[in-house]
Coordinates of C-alpha atoms in Angstrom, one line a residue:
M1 CA -163.6 132.0 106.6
H2 CA -165.4 130.1 109.3
R3 CA -167.7 131.5 111.7
I4 CA -166.1 130.7 115.5
F5 CA -166.8 131.7 118.8
A6 CA -165.2 132.7 122.1
V7 CA -166.6 133.1 125.4
L8 CA -164.8 136.1 127.3
G9 CA -163.5 136.1 130.8
V10 CA -164.5 138.5 133.8
Q11 CA -163.9 141.9 131.8
P12 CA -165.6 141.0 128.5
R13 CA -165.0 144.8 127.4
L14 CA -161.3 144.1 127.6
S15 CA -161.8 140.6 126.6
L16 CA -163.0 142.1 123.4
A17 CA -160.5 144.7 122.7
E18 CA -157.7 142.3 123.2
I19 CA -159.3 139.6 120.5
L20 CA -160.1 142.8 117.9
Q21 CA -156.1 144.7 118.1
T22 CA -154.8 141.1 118.3
Y23 CA -156.3 140.1 115.3
G24 CA -157.5 143.2 113.5
L25 CA -161.2 141.7 113.2
P26 CA -164.2 143.7 112.8
K27 CA -166.9 144.1 115.7
P28 CA -168.4 140.8 116.5
F29 CA -172.0 139.7 117.1
L30 CA -172.0 139.8 120.6
C31 CA -174.6 137.3 123.0
D32 CA -174.2 138.3 126.2
Q33 CA -170.2 136.8 126.8
V34 CA -170.2 135.1 123.6
A35 CA -168.2 137.0 120.8
F36 CA -169.4 135.2 117.2
F37 CA -166.9 136.2 114.6
D38 CA -166.3 135.3 111.0
A39 CA -162.7 134.4 111.2
D40 CA -160.0 131.9 109.9
L41 CA -157.9 131.9 113.1
D42 CA -155.9 128.8 114.4
L43 CA -157.9 128.6 118.0
A44 CA -155.2 126.5 119.5
V45 CA -152.7 129.2 118.9
A46 CA -155.3 132.0 119.6
Q47 CA -156.1 130.7 123.0
N48 CA -152.8 130.3 123.9
T49 CA -152.2 133.8 123.0
L50 CA -155.5 135.9 124.6
A51 CA -155.6 136.1 128.1
G52 CA -159.5 137.0 127.9
I53 CA -161.1 134.1 127.0
T54 CA -161.9 131.3 128.7
K55 CA -163.0 129.0 126.0
C56 CA -163.2 129.0 122.1
G57 CA -164.7 126.8 118.8
E58 CA -166.4 126.3 116.1
V59 CA -169.9 127.3 115.1
I60 CA -171.4 124.1 114.3
A61 CA -175.1 125.2 113.6
T62 CA -177.1 128.0 113.5
I63 CA -181.2 127.0 113.6
P64 CA -184.2 128.8 114.3
W65 CA -184.6 129.0 118.2
K66 CA -187.9 126.5 118.1
E67 CA -186.2 124.2 116.3
L68 CA -183.7 123.7 119.1
N69 CA -184.3 120.7 121.6
G70 CA -182.2 118.1 123.0
E71 CA -182.8 115.6 120.4
Y72 CA -181.4 117.9 117.7
I73 CA -178.1 118.2 120.2
A74 CA -178.2 114.3 120.5
E75 CA -178.2 114.6 117.0
L76 CA -175.0 116.6 116.6
M77 CA -173.0 114.3 119.0
E78 CA -174.0 111.2 116.9
Q79 CA -172.9 113.2 113.3
R80 CA -169.3 113.3 115.7
P81 CA -168.9 110.1 117.6
R82 CA -166.3 110.1 120.2
A83 CA -166.6 107.8 123.5
S84 CA -168.5 105.5 124.0
R85 CA -170.3 107.0 126.9
I86 CA -171.2 110.6 126.3
V87 CA -170.0 113.6 128.3
Y88 CA -171.1 116.6 127.8
G89 CA -171.6 119.9 128.9
L90 CA -174.0 122.7 127.7
T91 CA -174.2 126.2 128.3
V92 CA -177.1 128.4 127.2
F93 CA -175.8 132.5 126.9
G94 CA -178.4 135.0 126.4
G95 CA -181.5 134.9 124.5
S96 CA -185.1 136.8 125.7
S97 CA -186.8 135.7 128.8
N98 CA -188.7 133.3 126.8
Q99 CA -185.4 131.3 125.6
Q100 CA -183.8 131.3 128.6
K101 CA -187.2 130.1 129.8
A102 CA -187.9 127.6 126.9
F103 CA -184.2 125.9 127.0
R104 CA -183.9 126.2 131.2
H105 CA -183.8 122.2 131.2
L106 CA -182.0 121.8 127.9
A107 CA -179.1 120.2 129.2
L108 CA -181.6 117.1 130.8
E109 CA -183.4 116.9 127.5
V110 CA -180.6 115.8 126.0
K111 CA -179.7 113.5 128.3
K112 CA -183.6 111.8 127.8
A113 CA -182.7 111.9 124.1
L114 CA -179.7 110.0 124.5
K115 CA -181.4 107.5 126.6
G116 CA -184.0 106.8 124.1
R117 CA -180.8 106.2 121.6
G118 CA -179.6 103.6 124.0
R119 CA -176.7 105.5 124.7
S120 CA -175.3 105.9 128.3
S121 CA -174.6 109.9 129.0
R122 CA -173.5 112.3 132.0
W123 CA -173.8 115.9 131.6
M124 CA -171.8 118.1 133.7
S125 CA -172.1 121.0 135.3
G126 CA -170.9 124.2 137.0
K127 CA -171.7 124.8 140.8
G128 CA -175.6 125.4 141.1
H129 CA -176.0 124.4 137.4
D130 CA -173.4 127.0 136.4
A131 CA -171.8 127.0 133.3
I132 CA -168.9 123.9 133.2
S133 CA -165.3 125.4 134.1
P134 CA -162.3 125.6 131.4
A135 CA -160.6 123.1 134.0
A136 CA -163.4 121.1 134.1
V137 CA -163.6 121.1 130.5
E138 CA -159.8 120.0 130.1
K139 CA -159.8 117.5 133.0
L140 CA -162.7 115.6 131.3
E141 CA -161.3 115.6 127.8
L142 CA -164.7 117.5 126.7
T143 CA -162.9 118.9 123.6
T144 CA -161.8 115.7 122.3
E145 CA -163.3 112.9 123.6
G146 CA -166.6 114.2 124.6
Y147 CA -168.9 117.6 124.1
D148 CA -169.0 120.8 125.5
F149 CA -172.1 122.7 123.7
V150 CA -172.3 126.8 123.7
I151 CA -175.1 128.2 122.6
G152 CA -176.4 131.6 121.9
F153 CA -179.2 133.4 120.2
D154 CA -179.4 136.0 117.6
G155 CA -183.1 137.2 117.3
E156 CA -185.1 134.1 116.3
Q157 CA -181.6 132.0 115.5
A158 CA -179.9 129.7 117.8
I159 CA -176.4 129.6 117.1
I160 CA -174.8 126.7 118.8
G161 CA -170.9 126.3 119.1
L162 CA -168.6 123.7 120.3
T163 CA -165.8 124.0 122.6
T164 CA -162.5 123.2 121.0
Q165 CA -160.1 125.0 123.1
V166 CA -160.1 125.9 126.6
Q167 CA -157.7 128.4 128.9
H168 CA -155.1 125.9 130.8
A169 CA -155.2 127.5 134.5
D170 CA -152.2 125.7 135.4
S171 CA -149.7 127.9 133.3
W172 CA -151.6 131.0 134.6
G173 CA -151.3 130.2 138.3
D174 CA -147.5 129.0 138.1
R175 CA -146.6 132.5 136.5
D176 CA -149.2 134.4 139.1
F177 CA -148.6 132.2 142.1
G178 CA -145.2 130.3 141.6
K179 CA -143.0 132.4 140.5
P180 CA -140.3 133.5 143.2
F181 CA -140.9 136.6 144.3
R182 CA -144.3 138.2 144.7
D183 CA -145.1 141.4 146.9
A184 CA -148.8 141.8 147.5
L185 CA -148.1 145.0 149.7
T186 CA -147.1 146.9 146.6
G187 CA -149.5 145.2 144.4
M188 CA -149.6 142.2 141.9
L189 CA -150.5 143.1 138.5
P190 CA -152.7 139.3 137.1
P191 CA -151.0 138.1 134.3
K192 CA -153.7 137.6 132.5
L193 CA -154.4 141.8 133.0
A194 CA -150.7 142.0 131.6
R195 CA -151.2 139.8 129.0
M196 CA -154.2 141.6 127.3
M197 CA -152.4 144.9 127.9
V198 CA -149.7 143.5 126.2
N199 CA -151.9 142.4 123.0
I200 CA -154.1 145.6 122.9
A201 CA -150.5 147.7 123.1
Q202 CA -149.6 145.1 119.6
P203 CA -145.1 146.2 120.4
K204 CA -143.3 145.6 117.1
N205 CA -140.1 146.7 118.0
A206 CA -139.9 147.6 121.6
L207 CA -141.4 148.0 124.6
L208 CA -141.0 149.7 128.2
D209 CA -142.9 149.4 131.4
P210 CA -141.9 152.4 133.6
F211 CA -143.3 151.1 136.6
C212 CA -142.8 147.0 136.2
G213 CA -142.6 146.1 139.9
S214 CA -142.0 142.4 140.2
G215 CA -141.4 142.1 135.7
T216 CA -145.1 140.6 135.2
V217 CA -145.5 142.8 132.0
L218 CA -141.8 142.1 131.4
M219 CA -142.5 138.2 131.5
E220 CA -145.5 138.3 129.5
A221 CA -144.3 140.3 126.8
I222 CA -141.2 138.3 126.0
L223 CA -143.3 135.3 126.2
L224 CA -145.8 137.0 123.1
H225 CA -142.7 138.9 121.6
P226 CA -139.7 136.9 122.3
T227 CA -137.6 138.8 119.1
I228 CA -138.1 142.6 120.9
K229 CA -136.4 144.6 123.5
I230 CA -137.9 145.1 126.5
T231 CA -137.2 147.5 129.1
G232 CA -138.4 147.5 132.7
S233 CA -137.3 150.2 135.4
D234 CA -139.0 150.9 138.8
I235 CA -138.3 153.2 141.4
D236 CA -137.7 150.6 144.2
Q237 CA -134.4 148.4 144.0
K238 CA -136.2 145.2 146.2
Q239 CA -138.5 145.0 142.8
V240 CA -135.8 145.5 140.7
G241 CA -134.6 142.9 142.6
G242 CA -137.6 140.4 142.3
A243 CA -138.3 141.8 138.7
L244 CA -134.9 139.9 137.8
M245 CA -135.2 136.9 140.1
N246 CA -138.6 136.1 138.2
L247 CA -137.5 136.8 134.6
D248 CA -134.4 134.3 135.3
W249 CA -136.6 131.5 136.6
L250 CA -138.9 131.9 133.7
R251 CA -136.1 131.1 132.0
K252 CA -135.3 127.9 134.3
S253 CA -138.0 126.8 134.0
G254 CA -137.8 126.3 129.9
S255 CA -140.6 129.4 129.0
I256 CA -137.7 131.0 127.3
T257 CA -134.5 130.4 126.0
T258 CA -131.2 132.1 127.3
E259 CA -130.8 134.5 124.0
E260 CA -134.6 135.6 124.6
R261 CA -134.1 136.6 128.0
E262 CA -131.3 138.7 126.9
H263 CA -133.4 141.1 125.2
I264 CA -135.1 142.1 128.4
S265 CA -133.3 144.6 130.7
V266 CA -134.4 145.7 134.2
I267 CA -132.9 149.5 135.5
H268 CA -133.3 151.1 138.9
A269 CA -134.3 154.5 138.4
P270 CA -137.3 156.6 139.0
V271 CA -140.0 157.4 136.0
Q272 CA -138.8 160.8 136.2
E273 CA -135.2 160.1 135.5
I274 CA -135.2 157.1 133.2
G275 CA -134.2 159.2 129.9
H276 CA -131.0 159.3 131.7
H277 CA -130.2 155.7 131.6
I278 CA -131.9 154.6 128.2
S279 CA -130.6 157.6 126.1
G280 CA -131.3 157.2 122.4
S281 CA -134.2 154.7 123.1
V282 CA -137.2 154.4 121.2
F283 CA -140.3 152.7 122.3
D284 CA -143.2 152.2 119.9
T285 CA -145.0 150.4 123.1
I286 CA -145.0 151.5 126.9
V287 CA -147.5 148.9 129.1
T288 CA -147.6 149.4 132.8
E289 CA -149.4 149.1 135.7
G290 CA -148.0 152.8 136.6
Y291 CA -148.1 154.2 140.0
L292 CA -151.6 153.8 141.6
G293 CA -150.8 155.6 144.9
K294 CA -150.0 154.7 148.6
P295 CA -151.8 151.0 149.7
L296 CA -155.1 151.5 150.6
K297 CA -156.8 149.7 153.8
G298 CA -160.3 150.9 153.6
H299 CA -160.8 153.3 156.1
E300 CA -158.6 156.3 155.4
S301 CA -160.1 159.8 156.0
P302 CA -160.8 162.2 153.4
Q303 CA -157.6 164.4 153.6
F304 CA -155.3 160.8 153.5
L305 CA -157.3 160.2 149.6
E306 CA -156.7 163.7 149.0
R307 CA -153.5 164.2 149.1
N308 CA -153.2 160.5 147.9
Q309 CA -154.5 161.7 145.0
A310 CA -152.4 164.5 144.5
D311 CA -149.1 162.7 145.3
V312 CA -151.0 160.3 141.8
T313 CA -151.6 163.6 139.7
K314 CA -148.1 164.8 140.2
L315 CA -146.1 161.5 139.5
W316 CA -148.5 161.8 136.2
K317 CA -148.3 164.6 135.2
E318 CA -144.2 164.4 135.5
A319 CA -144.3 160.9 134.1
L320 CA -146.4 161.4 130.5
P321 CA -143.9 164.0 129.1
I322 CA -140.9 162.6 129.4
L323 CA -142.6 159.0 128.4
S324 CA -143.8 161.0 125.3
S325 CA -140.0 161.7 124.6
L326 CA -139.2 158.5 124.2
Q327 CA -142.0 157.4 122.1
P328 CA -141.9 157.7 118.3
I329 CA -145.1 159.7 116.2
G330 CA -148.0 156.9 117.0
G331 CA -146.3 155.3 119.5
R332 CA -148.8 153.4 122.0
I333 CA -149.1 153.3 125.8
V334 CA -151.6 151.3 127.6
C335 CA -151.7 151.7 131.3
T336 CA -154.0 151.1 134.2
W337 CA -155.6 154.2 136.0
P338 CA -156.6 154.5 139.5
I339 CA -160.3 155.0 140.4
M340 CA -160.1 156.6 144.1
M341 CA -163.8 156.4 146.0
S342 CA -164.6 157.8 149.4
Q343 CA -167.8 156.5 151.1
N344 CA -169.7 159.7 149.5
S345 CA -169.0 158.6 145.9

């Protein structure tokens, strides 16, 4: 059993749910946006599987926080020699006000300690001394040639982690902006959110997205589960055509095989009639963005918002019993729900 850490994304609670559901882990120790686990995980596989973590790595030391200084970090580097010129990132998460104050200049103290050892070094940080981004960690090869330290606190103890894996921005960007069909007017579910939803659902045999749109959930599902049956449907023929186009693009790009592509079917049908098209099918998981109402511009009248809310409510009241009939007892549905706000709420 090893102690590992994961830096959570912009929706920490959702990111944490994704980790726990995917790997069946107990709740971790949380320090700000960093989760610390005791687990035996292949971190390379975990980073490629999970959409909600920006970087992860191994905990290499836990010491009383008052013993943590630039010399200590410099010694950790010397114990793990890499390139002749040291390039490093260092981010301190959480801690009390005293701890935050004590380590405000820790990265510069490390540089001074390395200089005292006769070592040339370069400290890399984000804009305004923010945490260095996963893309920068990857570009600078800090997981292999340099160092990226992640530090958190558990009471009087400082937990020091060394990043070994980062999120690959290019692959996510390709599936978001590089696919042939995108329709901003009807909404675009981000691939990362779709991936987290599929991971939380944990499909075993068959997955259904009854509001599939351009097929983002279908794409992430087949990448994660290439052997299961995947079905999408949408009331909009344009969206169905776009989903098919995107799935074929995924195959042509080499991300999935022709055989895997054949596991996915897309149907043109409103959710109220979906049962007529897939009679006898059973889906252990339903994952969908769902109908969120008419697109809003921000200046709608209260009457418009009330009608919109009524339309959404009516559709879901009709849809949920139908979707329930397509699932076995214990089936799981993961979906987004709209929040409608007015100037007074």
